[in-house]
JSON list of C-alpha atoms in Angstrom, two decimals:
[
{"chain": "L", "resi": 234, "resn": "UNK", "atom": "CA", "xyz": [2.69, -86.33, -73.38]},
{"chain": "L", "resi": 235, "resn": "UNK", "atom": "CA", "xyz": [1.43, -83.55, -75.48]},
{"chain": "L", "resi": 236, "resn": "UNK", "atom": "CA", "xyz": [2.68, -79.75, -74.91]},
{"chain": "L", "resi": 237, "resn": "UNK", "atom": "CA", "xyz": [-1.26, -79.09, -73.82]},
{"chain": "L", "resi": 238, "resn": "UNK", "atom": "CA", "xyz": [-0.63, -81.18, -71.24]},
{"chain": "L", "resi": 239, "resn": "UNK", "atom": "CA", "xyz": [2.95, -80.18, -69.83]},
{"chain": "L", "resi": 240, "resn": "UNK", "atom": "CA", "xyz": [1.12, -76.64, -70.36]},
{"chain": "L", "resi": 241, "resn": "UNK", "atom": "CA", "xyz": [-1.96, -77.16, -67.81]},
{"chain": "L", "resi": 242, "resn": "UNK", "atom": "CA", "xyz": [0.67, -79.28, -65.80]},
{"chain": "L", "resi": 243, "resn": "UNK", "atom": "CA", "xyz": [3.38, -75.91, -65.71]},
{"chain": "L", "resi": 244, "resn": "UNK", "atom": "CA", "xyz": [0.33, -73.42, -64.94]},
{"chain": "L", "resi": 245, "resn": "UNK", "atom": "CA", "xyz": [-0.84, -75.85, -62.52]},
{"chain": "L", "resi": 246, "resn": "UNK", "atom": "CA", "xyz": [2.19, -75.77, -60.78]},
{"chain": "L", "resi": 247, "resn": "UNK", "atom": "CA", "xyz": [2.84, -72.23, -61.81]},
{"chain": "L", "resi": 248, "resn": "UNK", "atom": "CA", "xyz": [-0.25, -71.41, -59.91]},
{"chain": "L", "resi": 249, "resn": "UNK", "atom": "CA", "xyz": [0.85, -73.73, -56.55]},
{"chain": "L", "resi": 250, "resn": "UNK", "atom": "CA", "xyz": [4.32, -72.18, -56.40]},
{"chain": "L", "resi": 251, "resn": "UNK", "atom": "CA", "xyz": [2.39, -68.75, -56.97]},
{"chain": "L", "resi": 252, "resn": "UNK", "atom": "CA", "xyz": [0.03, -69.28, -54.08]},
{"chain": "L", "resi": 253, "resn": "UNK", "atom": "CA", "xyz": [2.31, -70.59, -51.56]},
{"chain": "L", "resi": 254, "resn": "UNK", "atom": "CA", "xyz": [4.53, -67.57, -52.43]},
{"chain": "L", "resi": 255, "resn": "UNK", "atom": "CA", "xyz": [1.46, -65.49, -52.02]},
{"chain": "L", "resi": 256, "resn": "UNK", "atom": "CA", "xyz": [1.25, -66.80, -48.59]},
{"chain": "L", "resi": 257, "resn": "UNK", "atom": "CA", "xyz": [4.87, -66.59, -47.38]},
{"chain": "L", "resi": 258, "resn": "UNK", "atom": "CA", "xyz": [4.86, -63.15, -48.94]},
{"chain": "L", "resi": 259, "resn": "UNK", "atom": "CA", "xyz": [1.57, -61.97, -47.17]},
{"chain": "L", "resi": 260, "resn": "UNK", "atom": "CA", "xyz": [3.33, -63.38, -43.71]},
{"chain": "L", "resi": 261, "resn": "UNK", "atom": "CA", "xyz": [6.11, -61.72, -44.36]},
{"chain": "L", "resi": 262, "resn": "UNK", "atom": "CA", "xyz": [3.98, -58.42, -44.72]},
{"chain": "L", "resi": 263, "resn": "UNK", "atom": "CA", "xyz": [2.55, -59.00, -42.17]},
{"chain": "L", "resi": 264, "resn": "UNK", "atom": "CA", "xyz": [5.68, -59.85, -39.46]},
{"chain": "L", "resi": 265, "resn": "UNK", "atom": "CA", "xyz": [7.12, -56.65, -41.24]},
{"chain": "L", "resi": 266, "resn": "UNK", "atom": "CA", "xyz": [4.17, -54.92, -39.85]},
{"chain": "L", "resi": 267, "resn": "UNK", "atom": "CA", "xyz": [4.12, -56.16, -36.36]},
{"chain": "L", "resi": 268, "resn": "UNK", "atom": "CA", "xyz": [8.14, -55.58, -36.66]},
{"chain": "L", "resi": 269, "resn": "UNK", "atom": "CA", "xyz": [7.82, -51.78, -37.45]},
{"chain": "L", "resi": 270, "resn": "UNK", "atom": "CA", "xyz": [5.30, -51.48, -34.85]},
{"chain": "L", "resi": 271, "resn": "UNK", "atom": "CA", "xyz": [7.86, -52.67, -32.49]},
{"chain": "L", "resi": 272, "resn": "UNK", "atom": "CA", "xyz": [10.31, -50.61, -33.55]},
{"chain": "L", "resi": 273, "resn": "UNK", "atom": "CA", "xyz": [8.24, -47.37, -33.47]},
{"chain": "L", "resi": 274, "resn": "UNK", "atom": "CA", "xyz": [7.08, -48.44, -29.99]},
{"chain": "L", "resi": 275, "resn": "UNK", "atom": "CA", "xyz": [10.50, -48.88, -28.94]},
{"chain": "L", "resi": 276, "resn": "UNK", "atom": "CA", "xyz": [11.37, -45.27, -30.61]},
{"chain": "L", "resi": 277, "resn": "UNK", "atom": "CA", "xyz": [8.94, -43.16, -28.60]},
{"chain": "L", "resi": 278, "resn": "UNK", "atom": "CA", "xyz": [10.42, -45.20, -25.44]},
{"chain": "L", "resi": 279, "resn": "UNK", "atom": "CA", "xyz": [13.71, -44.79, -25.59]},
{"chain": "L", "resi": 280, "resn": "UNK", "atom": "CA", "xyz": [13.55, -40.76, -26.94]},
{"chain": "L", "resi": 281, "resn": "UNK", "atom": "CA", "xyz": [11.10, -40.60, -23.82]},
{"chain": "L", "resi": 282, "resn": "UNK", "atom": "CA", "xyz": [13.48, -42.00, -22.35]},
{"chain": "L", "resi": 283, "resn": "UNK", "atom": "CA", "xyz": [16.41, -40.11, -22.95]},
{"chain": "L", "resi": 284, "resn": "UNK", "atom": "CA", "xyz": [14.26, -37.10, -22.01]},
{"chain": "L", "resi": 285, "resn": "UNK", "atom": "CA", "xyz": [14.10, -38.32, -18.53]},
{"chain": "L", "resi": 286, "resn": "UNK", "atom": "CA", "xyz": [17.62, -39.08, -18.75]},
{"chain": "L", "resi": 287, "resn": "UNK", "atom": "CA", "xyz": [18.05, -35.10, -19.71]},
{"chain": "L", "resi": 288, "resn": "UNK", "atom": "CA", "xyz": [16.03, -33.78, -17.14]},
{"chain": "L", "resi": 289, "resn": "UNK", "atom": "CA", "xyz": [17.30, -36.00, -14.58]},
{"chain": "L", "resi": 290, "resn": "UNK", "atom": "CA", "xyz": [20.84, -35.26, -15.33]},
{"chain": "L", "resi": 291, "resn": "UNK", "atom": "CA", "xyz": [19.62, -31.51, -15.17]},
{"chain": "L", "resi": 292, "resn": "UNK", "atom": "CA", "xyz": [17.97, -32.40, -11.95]},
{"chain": "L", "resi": 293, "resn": "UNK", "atom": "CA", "xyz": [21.24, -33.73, -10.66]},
{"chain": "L", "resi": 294, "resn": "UNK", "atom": "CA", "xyz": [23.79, -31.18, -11.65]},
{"chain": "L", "resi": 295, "resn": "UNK", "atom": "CA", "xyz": [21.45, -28.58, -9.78]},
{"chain": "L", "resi": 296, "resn": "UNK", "atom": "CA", "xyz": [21.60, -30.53, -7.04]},
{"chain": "L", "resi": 297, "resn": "UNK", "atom": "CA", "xyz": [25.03, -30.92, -6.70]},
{"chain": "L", "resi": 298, "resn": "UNK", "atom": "CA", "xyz": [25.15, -27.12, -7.31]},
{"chain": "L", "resi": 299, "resn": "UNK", "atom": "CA", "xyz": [22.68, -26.60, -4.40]},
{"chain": "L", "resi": 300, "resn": "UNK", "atom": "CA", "xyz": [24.85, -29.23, -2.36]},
{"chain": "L", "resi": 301, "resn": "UNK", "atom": "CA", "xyz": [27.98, -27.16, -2.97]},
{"chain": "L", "resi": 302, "resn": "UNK", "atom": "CA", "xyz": [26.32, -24.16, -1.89]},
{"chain": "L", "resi": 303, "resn": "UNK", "atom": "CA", "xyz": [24.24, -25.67, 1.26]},
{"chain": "L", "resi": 304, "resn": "UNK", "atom": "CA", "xyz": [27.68, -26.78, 1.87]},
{"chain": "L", "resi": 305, "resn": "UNK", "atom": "CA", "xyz": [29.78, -23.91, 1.67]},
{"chain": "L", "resi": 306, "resn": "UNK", "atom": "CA", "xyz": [26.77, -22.40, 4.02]},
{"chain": "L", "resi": 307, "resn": "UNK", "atom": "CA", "xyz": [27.43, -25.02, 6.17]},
{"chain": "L", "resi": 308, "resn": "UNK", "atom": "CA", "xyz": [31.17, -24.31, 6.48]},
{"chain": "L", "resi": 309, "resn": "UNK", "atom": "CA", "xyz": [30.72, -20.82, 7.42]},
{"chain": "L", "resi": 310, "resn": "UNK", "atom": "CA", "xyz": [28.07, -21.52, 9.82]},
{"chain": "L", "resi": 311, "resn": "UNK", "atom": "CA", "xyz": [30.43, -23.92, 11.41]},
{"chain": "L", "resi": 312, "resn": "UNK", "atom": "CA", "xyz": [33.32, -21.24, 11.44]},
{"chain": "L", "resi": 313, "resn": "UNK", "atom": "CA", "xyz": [31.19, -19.01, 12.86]},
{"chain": "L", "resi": 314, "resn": "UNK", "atom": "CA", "xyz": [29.47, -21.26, 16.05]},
{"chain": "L", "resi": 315, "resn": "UNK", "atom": "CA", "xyz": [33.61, -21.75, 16.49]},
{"chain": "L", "resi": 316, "resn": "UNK", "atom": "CA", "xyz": [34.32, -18.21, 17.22]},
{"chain": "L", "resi": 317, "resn": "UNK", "atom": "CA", "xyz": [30.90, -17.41, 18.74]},
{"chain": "L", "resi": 318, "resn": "UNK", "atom": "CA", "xyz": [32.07, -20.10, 21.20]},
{"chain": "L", "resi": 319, "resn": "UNK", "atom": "CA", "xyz": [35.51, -18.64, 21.65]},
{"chain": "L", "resi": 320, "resn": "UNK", "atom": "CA", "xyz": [33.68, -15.28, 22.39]},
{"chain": "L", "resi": 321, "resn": "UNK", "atom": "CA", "xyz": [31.27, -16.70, 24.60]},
{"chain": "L", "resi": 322, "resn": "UNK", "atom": "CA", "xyz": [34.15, -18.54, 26.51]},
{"chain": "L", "resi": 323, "resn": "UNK", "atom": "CA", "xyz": [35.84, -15.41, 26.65]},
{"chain": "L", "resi": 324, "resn": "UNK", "atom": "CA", "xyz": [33.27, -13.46, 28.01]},
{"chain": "L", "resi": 325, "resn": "UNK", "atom": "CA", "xyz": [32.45, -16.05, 30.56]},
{"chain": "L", "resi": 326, "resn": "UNK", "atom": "CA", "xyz": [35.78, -15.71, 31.43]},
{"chain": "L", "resi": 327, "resn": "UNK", "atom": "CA", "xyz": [35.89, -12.02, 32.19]},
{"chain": "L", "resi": 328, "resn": "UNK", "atom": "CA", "xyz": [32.76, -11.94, 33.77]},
{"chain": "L", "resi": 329, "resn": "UNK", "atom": "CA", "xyz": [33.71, -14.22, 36.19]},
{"chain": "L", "resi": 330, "resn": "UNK", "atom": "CA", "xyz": [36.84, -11.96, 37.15]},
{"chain": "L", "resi": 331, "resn": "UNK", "atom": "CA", "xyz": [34.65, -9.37, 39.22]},
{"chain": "L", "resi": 332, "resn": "UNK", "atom": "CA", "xyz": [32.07, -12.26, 40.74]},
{"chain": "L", "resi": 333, "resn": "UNK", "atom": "CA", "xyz": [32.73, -13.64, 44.60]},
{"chain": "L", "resi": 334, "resn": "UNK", "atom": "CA", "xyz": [30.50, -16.61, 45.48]},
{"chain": "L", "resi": 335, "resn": "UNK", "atom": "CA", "xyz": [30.09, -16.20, 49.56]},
{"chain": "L", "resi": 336, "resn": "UNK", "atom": "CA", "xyz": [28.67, -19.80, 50.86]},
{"chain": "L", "resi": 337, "resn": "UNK", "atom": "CA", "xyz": [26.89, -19.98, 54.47]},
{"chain": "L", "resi": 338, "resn": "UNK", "atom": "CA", "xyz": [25.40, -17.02, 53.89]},
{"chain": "L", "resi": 339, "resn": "UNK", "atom": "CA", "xyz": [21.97, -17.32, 56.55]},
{"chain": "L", "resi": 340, "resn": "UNK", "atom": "CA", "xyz": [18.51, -16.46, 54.45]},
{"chain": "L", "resi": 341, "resn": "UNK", "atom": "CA", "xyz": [15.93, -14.61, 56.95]},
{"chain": "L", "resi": 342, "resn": "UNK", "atom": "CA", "xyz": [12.80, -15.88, 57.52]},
{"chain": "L", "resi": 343, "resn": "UNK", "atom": "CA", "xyz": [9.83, -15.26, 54.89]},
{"chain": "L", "resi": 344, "resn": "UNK", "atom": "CA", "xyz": [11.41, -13.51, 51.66]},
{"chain": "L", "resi": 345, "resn": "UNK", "atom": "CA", "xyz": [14.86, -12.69, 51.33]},
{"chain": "L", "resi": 346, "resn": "UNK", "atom": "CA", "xyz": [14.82, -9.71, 49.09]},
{"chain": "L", "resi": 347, "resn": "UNK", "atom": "CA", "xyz": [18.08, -8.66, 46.42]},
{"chain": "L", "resi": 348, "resn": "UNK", "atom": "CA", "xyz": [18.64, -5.47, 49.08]},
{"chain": "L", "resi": 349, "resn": "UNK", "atom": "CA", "xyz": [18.72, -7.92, 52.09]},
{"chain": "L", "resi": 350, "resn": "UNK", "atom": "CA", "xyz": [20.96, -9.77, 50.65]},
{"chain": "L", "resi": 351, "resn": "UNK", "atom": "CA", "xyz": [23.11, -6.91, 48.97]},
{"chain": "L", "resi": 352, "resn": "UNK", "atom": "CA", "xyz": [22.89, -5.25, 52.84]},
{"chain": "L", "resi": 353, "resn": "UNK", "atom": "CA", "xyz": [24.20, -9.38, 54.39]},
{"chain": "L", "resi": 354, "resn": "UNK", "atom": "CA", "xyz": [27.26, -9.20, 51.93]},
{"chain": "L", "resi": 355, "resn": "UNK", "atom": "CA", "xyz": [28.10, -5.54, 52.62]},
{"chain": "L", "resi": 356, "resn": "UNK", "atom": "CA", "xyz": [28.27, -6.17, 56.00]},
{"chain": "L", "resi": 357, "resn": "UNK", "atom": "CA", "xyz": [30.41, -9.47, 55.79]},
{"chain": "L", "resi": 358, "resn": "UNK", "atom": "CA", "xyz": [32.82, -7.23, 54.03]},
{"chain": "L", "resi": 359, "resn": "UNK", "atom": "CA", "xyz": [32.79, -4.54, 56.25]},
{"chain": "L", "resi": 360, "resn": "UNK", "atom": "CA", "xyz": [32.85, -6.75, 59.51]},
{"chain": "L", "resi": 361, "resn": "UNK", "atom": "CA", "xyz": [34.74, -9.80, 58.33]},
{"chain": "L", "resi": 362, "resn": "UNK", "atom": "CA", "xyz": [36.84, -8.70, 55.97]},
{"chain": "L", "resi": 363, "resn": "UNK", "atom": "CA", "xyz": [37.47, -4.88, 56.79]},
{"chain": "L", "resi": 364, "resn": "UNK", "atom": "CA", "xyz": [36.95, -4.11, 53.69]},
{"chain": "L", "resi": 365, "resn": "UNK", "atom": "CA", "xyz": [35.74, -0.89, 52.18]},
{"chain": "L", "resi": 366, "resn": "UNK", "atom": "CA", "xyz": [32.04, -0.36, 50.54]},
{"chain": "L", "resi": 367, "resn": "UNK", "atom": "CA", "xyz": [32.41, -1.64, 47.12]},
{"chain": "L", "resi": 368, "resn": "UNK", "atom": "CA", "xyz": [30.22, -1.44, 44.40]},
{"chain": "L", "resi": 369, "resn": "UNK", "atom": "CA", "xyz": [27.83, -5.00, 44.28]},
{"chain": "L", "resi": 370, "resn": "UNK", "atom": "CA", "xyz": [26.66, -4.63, 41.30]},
{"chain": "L", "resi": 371, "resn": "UNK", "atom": "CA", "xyz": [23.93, -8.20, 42.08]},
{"chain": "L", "resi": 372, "resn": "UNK", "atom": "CA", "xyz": [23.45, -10.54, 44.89]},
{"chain": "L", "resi": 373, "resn": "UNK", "atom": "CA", "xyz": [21.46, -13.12, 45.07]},
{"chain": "L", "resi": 374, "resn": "UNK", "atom": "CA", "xyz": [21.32, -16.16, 46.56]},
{"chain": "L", "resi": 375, "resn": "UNK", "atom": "CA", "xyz": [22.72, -19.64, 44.73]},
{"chain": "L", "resi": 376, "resn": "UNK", "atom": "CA", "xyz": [22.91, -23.21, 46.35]},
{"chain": "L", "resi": 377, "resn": "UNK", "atom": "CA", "xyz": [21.88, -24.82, 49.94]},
{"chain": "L", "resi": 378, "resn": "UNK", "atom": "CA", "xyz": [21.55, -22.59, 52.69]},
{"chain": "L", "resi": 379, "resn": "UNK", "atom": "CA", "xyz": [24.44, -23.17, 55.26]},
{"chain": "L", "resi": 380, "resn": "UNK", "atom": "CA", "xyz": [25.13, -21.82, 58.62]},
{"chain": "L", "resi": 381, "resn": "UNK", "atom": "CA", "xyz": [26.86, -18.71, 59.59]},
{"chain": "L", "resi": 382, "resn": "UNK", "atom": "CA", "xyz": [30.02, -20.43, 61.42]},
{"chain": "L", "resi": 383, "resn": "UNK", "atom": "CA", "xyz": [30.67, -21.71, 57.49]},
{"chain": "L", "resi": 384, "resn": "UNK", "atom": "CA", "xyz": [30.72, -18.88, 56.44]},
{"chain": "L", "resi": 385, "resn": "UNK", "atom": "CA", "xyz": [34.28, -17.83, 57.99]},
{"chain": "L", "resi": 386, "resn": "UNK", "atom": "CA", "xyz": [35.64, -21.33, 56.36]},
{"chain": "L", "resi": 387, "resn": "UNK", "atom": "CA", "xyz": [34.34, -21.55, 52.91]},
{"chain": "L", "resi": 388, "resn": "UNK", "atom": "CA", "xyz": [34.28, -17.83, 52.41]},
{"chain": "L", "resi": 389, "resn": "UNK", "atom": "CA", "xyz": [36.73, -17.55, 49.10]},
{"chain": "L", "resi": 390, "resn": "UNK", "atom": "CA", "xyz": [36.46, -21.71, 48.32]}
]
């Protein structure tokens, strides 16, 4: 074989080995491309990302500052409705001390006014009971209406 030969048979070759390299090379370029696309996709997600992730964490530690504060409101409203309730009991309690509940007392006919009733009770403790004139400071009438022969038996129950 003459060296012209070998030559045309090396470029030949040459020129094969070239073209197919040409191709795997342009493939690569071109997965390379697709590949930093990918990548710079996945960039501007995740840094959008992590700024949800910062405002959310934001988000949350105000809201467990909020919490703590809704909750220490809470508290005190709660240690308050205890001694509101205490003082309320209390002055249930001691306005109790001074009330009388008279049972059997009879209602007139038609409408029994607060001085009809005031003038029944006065007169139950001045006739019944022998007791002085006091000062009433209300009457009025609570309950069924019972007869007057109760009155004598359920008169302090």
């Amino acid at each position: 074989m003459d060296i012209n030969a070998v030559k045309v048979l090396l470029e030949a070759q040459e020129h094969t080995i070239r073209s197919a390299m040409e191709l795997v090379i342009d493939k690569l370029k071109e997965r390379i491309k697709i590949a930093k696309g990918t990548v710079s996709d996945l960039i501007k997600s995740v840094e959008f990302s992590q700024a949800e992730i910062l405002d959310l964490k934001k988000d949350i530690s105000e809201l467990r500052n909020s919490d703590s504060d809704k909750q220490t409101v809470i508290n005190d409203l709660q240690s308050r409705i205890v001694v509101l309730e205490q003082r309320q009991n209390y002055q249930e309690d001691y306005n109790r001390r001074n009330n009388l509940r008279i049972t059997g007392l009879l209602e007139e006919k038609g409408n029994d006014t607060w001085e009809q009733t005031l003038s029944s009770v006065a007169k139950i403790f001045k006739d019944k009971l022998e007791l002085p004139l006091i000062d009433i400071i209300r009457a009025h009438r609570i309950g069924p209406h019972l007869c007057l022969h109760v009155l004598e038996q359920l008169l302090f129950a």
